[in-house]
Short mmCIF file of C-alpha atoms and ligand atoms in Angstrom, two decimals:
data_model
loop_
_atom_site.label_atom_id
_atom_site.label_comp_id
_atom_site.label_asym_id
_atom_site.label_seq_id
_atom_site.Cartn_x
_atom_site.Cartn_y
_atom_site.Cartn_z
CA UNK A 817 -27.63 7.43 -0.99
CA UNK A 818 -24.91 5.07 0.28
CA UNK A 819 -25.72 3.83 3.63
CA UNK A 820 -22.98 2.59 6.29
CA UNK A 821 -24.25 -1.07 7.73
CA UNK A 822 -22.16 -3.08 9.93
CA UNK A 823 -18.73 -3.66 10.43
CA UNK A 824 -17.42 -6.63 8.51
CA UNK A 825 -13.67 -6.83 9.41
CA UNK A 826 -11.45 -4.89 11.45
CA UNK A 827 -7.51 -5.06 10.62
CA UNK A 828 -4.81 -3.62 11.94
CA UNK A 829 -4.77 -0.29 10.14
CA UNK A 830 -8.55 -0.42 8.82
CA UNK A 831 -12.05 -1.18 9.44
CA UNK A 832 -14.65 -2.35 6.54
CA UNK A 833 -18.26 -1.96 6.84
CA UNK A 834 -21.00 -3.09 4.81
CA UNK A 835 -23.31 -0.43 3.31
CA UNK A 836 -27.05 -0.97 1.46
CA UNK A 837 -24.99 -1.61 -1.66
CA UNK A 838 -23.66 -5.43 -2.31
CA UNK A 839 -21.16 -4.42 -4.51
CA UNK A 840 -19.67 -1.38 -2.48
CA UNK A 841 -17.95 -1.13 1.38
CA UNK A 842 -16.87 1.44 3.16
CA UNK A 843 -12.83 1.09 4.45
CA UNK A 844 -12.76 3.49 8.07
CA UNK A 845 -8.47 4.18 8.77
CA UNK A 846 -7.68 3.71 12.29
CA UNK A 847 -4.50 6.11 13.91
CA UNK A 848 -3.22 2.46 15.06
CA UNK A 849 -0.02 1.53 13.99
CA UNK A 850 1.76 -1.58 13.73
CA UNK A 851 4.96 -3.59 12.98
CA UNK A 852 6.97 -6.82 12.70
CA UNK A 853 3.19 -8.56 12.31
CA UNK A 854 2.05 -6.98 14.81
CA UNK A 855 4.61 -7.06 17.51
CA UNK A 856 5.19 -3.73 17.91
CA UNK A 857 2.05 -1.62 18.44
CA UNK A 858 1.50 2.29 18.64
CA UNK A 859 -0.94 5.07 17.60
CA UNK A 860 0.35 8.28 15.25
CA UNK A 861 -2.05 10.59 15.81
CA UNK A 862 -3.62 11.57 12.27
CA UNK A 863 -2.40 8.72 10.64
CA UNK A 864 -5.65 8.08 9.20
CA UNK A 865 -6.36 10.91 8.04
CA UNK A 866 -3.02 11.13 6.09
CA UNK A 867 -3.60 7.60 4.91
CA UNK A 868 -7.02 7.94 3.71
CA UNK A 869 -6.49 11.18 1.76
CA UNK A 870 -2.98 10.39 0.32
CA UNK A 871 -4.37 6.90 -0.68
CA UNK A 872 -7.67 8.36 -2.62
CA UNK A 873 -5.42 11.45 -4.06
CA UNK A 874 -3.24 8.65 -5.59
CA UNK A 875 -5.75 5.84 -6.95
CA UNK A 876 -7.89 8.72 -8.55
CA UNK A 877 -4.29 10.02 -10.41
CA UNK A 878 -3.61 6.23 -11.27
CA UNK A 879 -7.39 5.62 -12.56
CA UNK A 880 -7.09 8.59 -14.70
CA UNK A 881 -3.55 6.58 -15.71
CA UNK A 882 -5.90 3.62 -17.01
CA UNK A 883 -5.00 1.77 -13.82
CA UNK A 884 -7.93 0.16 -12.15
CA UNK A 885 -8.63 0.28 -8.60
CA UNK A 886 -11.02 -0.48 -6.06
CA UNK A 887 -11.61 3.33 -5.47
CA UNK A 888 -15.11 4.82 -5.32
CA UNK A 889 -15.14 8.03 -3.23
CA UNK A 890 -13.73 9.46 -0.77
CA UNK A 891 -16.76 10.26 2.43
CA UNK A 892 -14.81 12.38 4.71
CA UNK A 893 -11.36 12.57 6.11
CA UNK A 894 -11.14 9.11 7.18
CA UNK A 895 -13.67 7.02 5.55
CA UNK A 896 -13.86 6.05 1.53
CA UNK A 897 -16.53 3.71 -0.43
CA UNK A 898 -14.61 0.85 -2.21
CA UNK A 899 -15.64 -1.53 -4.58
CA UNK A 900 -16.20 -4.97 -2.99
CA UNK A 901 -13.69 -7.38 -4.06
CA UNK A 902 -11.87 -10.80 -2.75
CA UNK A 903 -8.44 -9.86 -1.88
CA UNK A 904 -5.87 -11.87 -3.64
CA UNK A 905 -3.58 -13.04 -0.90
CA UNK A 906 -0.39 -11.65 -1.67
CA UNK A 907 1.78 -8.76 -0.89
CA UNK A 908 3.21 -7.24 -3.96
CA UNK A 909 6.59 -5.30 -3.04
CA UNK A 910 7.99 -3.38 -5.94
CA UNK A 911 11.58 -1.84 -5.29
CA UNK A 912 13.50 0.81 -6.82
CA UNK A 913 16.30 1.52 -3.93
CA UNK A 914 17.43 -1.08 -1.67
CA UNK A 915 16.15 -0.99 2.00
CA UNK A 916 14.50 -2.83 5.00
CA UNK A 917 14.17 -6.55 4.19
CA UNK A 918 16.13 -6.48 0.59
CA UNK A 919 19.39 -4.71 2.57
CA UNK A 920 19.12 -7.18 5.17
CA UNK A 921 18.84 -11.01 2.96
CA UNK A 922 21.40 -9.65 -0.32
CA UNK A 923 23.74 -7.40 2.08
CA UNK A 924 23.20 -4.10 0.39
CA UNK A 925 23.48 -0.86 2.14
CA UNK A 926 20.44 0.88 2.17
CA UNK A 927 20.51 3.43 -0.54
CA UNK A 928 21.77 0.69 -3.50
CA UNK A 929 19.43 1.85 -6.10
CA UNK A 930 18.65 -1.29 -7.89
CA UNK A 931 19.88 -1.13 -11.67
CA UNK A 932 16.55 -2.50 -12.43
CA UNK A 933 13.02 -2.36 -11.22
CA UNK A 934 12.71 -5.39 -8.32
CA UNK A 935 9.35 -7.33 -7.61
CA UNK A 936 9.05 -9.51 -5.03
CA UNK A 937 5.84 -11.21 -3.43
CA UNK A 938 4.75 -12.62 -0.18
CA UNK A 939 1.96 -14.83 0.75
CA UNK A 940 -0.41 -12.80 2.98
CA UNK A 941 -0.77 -15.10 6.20
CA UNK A 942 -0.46 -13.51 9.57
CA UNK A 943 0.41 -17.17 10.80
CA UNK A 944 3.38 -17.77 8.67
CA UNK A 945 4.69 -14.15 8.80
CA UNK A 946 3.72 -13.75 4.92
CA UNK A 947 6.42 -15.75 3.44
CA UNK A 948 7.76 -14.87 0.30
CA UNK A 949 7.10 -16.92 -2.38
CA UNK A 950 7.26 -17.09 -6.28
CA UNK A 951 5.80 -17.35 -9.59
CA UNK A 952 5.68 -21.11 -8.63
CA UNK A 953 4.91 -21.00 -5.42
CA UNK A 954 1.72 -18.83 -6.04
CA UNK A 955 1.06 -20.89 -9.29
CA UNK A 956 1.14 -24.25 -7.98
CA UNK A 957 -0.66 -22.86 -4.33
CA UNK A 958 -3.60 -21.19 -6.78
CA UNK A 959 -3.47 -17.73 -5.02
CA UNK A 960 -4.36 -16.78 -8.04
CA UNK A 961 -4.30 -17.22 -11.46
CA UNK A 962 -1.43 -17.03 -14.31
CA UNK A 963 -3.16 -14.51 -16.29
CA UNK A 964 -4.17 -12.86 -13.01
CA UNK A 965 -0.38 -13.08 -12.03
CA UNK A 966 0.69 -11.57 -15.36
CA UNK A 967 -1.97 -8.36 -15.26
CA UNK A 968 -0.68 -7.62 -11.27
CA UNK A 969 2.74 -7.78 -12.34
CA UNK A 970 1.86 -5.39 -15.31
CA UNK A 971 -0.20 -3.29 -13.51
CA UNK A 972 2.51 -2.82 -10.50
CA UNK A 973 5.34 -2.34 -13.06
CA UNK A 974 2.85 0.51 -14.25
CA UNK A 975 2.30 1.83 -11.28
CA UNK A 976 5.16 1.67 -10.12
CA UNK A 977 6.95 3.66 -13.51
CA UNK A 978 3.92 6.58 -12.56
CA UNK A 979 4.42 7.32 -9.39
CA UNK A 980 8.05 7.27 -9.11
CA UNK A 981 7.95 10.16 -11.33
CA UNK A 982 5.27 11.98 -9.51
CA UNK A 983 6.85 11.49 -6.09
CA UNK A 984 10.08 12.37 -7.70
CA UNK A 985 7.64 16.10 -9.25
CA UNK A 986 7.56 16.68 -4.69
CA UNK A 987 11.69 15.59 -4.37
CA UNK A 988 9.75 12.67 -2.70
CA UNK A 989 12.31 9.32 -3.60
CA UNK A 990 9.97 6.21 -4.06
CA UNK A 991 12.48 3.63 -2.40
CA UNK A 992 10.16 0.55 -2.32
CA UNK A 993 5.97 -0.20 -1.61
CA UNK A 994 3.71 -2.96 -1.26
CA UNK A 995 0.22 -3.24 -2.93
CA UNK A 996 -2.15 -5.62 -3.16
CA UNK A 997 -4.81 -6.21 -5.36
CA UNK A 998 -8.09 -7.66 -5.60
CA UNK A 999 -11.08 -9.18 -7.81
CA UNK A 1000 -14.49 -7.72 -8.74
CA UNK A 1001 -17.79 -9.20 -8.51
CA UNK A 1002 -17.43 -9.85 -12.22
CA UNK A 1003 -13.65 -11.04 -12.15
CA UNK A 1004 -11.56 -8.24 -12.76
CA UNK A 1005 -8.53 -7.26 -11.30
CA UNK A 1006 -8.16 -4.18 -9.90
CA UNK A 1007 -5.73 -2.38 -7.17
CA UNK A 1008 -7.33 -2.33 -3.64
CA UNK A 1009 -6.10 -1.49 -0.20
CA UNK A 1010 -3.84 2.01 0.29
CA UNK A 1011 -0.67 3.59 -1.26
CA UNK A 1012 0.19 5.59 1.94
CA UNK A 1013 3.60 6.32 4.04
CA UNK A 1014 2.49 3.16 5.44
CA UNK A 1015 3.15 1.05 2.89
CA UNK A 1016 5.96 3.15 1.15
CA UNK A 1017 9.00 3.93 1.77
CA UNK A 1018 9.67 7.84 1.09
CA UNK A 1019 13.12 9.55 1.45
CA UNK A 1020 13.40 13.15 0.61
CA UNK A 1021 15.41 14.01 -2.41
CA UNK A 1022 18.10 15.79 -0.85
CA UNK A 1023 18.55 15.18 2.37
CA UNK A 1024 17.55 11.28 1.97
CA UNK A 1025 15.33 12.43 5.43
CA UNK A 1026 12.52 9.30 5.98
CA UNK A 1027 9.50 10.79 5.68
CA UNK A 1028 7.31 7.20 6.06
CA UNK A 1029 6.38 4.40 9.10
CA UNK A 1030 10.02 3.44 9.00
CA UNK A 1031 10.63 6.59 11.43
CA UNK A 1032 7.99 4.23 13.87
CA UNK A 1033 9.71 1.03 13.15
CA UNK A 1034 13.14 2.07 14.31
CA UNK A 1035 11.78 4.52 16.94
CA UNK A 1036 13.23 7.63 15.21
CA UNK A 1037 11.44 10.13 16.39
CA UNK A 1038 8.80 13.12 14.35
CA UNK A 1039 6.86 10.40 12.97
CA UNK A 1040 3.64 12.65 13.11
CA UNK A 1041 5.81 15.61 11.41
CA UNK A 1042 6.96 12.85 8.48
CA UNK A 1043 3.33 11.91 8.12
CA UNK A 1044 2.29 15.38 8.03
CA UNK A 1045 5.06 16.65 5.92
CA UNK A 1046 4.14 13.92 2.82
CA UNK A 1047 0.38 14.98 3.29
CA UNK A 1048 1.35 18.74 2.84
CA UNK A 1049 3.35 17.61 -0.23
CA UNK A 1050 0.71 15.70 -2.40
CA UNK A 1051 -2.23 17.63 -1.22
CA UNK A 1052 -0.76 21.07 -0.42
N1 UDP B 355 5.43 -3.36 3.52
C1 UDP B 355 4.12 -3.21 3.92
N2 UDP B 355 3.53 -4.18 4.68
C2 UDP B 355 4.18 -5.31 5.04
C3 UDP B 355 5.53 -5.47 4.64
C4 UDP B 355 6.12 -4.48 3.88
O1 UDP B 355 3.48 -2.21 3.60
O2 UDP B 355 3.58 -6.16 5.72
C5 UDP B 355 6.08 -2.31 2.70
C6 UDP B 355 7.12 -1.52 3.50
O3 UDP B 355 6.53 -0.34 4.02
C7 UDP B 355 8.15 -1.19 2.47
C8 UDP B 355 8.06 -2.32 1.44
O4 UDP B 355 6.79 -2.94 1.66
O5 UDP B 355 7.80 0.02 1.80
C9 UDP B 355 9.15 -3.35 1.56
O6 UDP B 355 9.21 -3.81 2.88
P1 UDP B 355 10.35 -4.84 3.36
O7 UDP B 355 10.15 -6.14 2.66
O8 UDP B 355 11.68 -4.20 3.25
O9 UDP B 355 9.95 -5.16 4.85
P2 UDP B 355 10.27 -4.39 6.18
O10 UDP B 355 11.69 -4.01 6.14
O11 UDP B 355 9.31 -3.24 6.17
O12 UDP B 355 9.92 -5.44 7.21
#
């Protein structure tokens, strides 16, 4: 029987706590919500709920996929046992569709679908605004490994190619993400931390309607609908 210990970390969307197991944690979403590192701060109410649920719905699909991830099981509506693992400190963006940042440094309207599949990564550090950096950069920094480098990019590529044909199965558009990923006990990468309107960005098929925390970010309004609205569509 799994057994919650103390809290470990608490982030900005998430808190970890120990449990009697070394190799496992439990990951408790918060409703708090924030953006531009931190700047601007808010709650959605049920955010993590939606979060915690849409994130465990997807790894499980994506295991079953051959894609590991830090997954374990889901406790209730807002708490899930993960495996324990070192985070490797990078944000991995994949992009499909132009938008936010991308638009913004290469001038393209939002809504450019990119004529192939873009990855990008930034160096996870609060006090530097995670910087993006490159192969080199992370190479010659040793935030990880070139064979661990190699497997993420893979493994996002592969994600990436699944779910943008199951988000496309809800007329969900998959217009760009960010994952991260971390290491086992015994060395293994795997995909940790949430796939969740959080971390996507998710236009409806037809009307091109936002339906992710970009509705918080520029203050638009029915973010609690959007959030609800994607929850109804991968869960039912
Ligand atoms: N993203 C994220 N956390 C971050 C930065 C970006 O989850 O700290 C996600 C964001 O939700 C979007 C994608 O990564 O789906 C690309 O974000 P972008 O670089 O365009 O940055 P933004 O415009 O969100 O600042």
């Amino acid at each position: 029987m799994l057994e919650k210990k103390e809290q470990l970390y608490e982030g900005k969307a998430k808190k970890v706590f120990a449990t009697n197991d070394p190799e496992i944690v439990i990951v408790s979403y918060k409703d708090d919500a924030t953006a531009f590192n931190g700047v601007k701060k808010g709650t959605i109410v049920g955010k993590g709920v939606v979060n915690n649920r849409m994130s465990n719905y997807l790894m499980e699909k994506l295991e079953k996929e051959g894609i590991p991830t830090h997954y374990v099981k889901e406790l209730n509506e807002r708490e899930t046992a993960v495996k324990k693992v070192s985070i490797v400190p990078l944000e991995v963006i994949v992009r499909n569709i132009a938008a936010g940042s991308l638009s913004k440094r290469l001038g393209l309207p939002e809504g450019t679908p990119m004529k192939r599949t873009v990855l990008e990564y930034c160096y996870k550090c609060d006090a530097l605004d995670d910087p993006m950096v490159n192969e080199y950069h992370i190479l010659a920094m040793e935030y990880c490994t070139e064979q661990e480098l190699k497997t993420i990019a893979d493994m996002a590529l592969k994600i990436n190619a699944y779910l943008v044909k199951y988000f496309a199965s809800i007329n969900v558009e998959l217009v760009d993400f960010k994952l991260e990923f971390g290491k086992t006990t015994d060395g293994k990468i795997v995909l940790a931390d949430e796939i969740s309107p959080d971390t996507c960005r998710f236009w409806d098929a037809t009307t091109h309607e936002k339906l992710d925390k970009d509705r918080f970010r520029r203050d638009m309004g029915g973010v609690e609908d959007a959030y609800k609205e994607m929850m109804k569509r991968v869960l039912g």
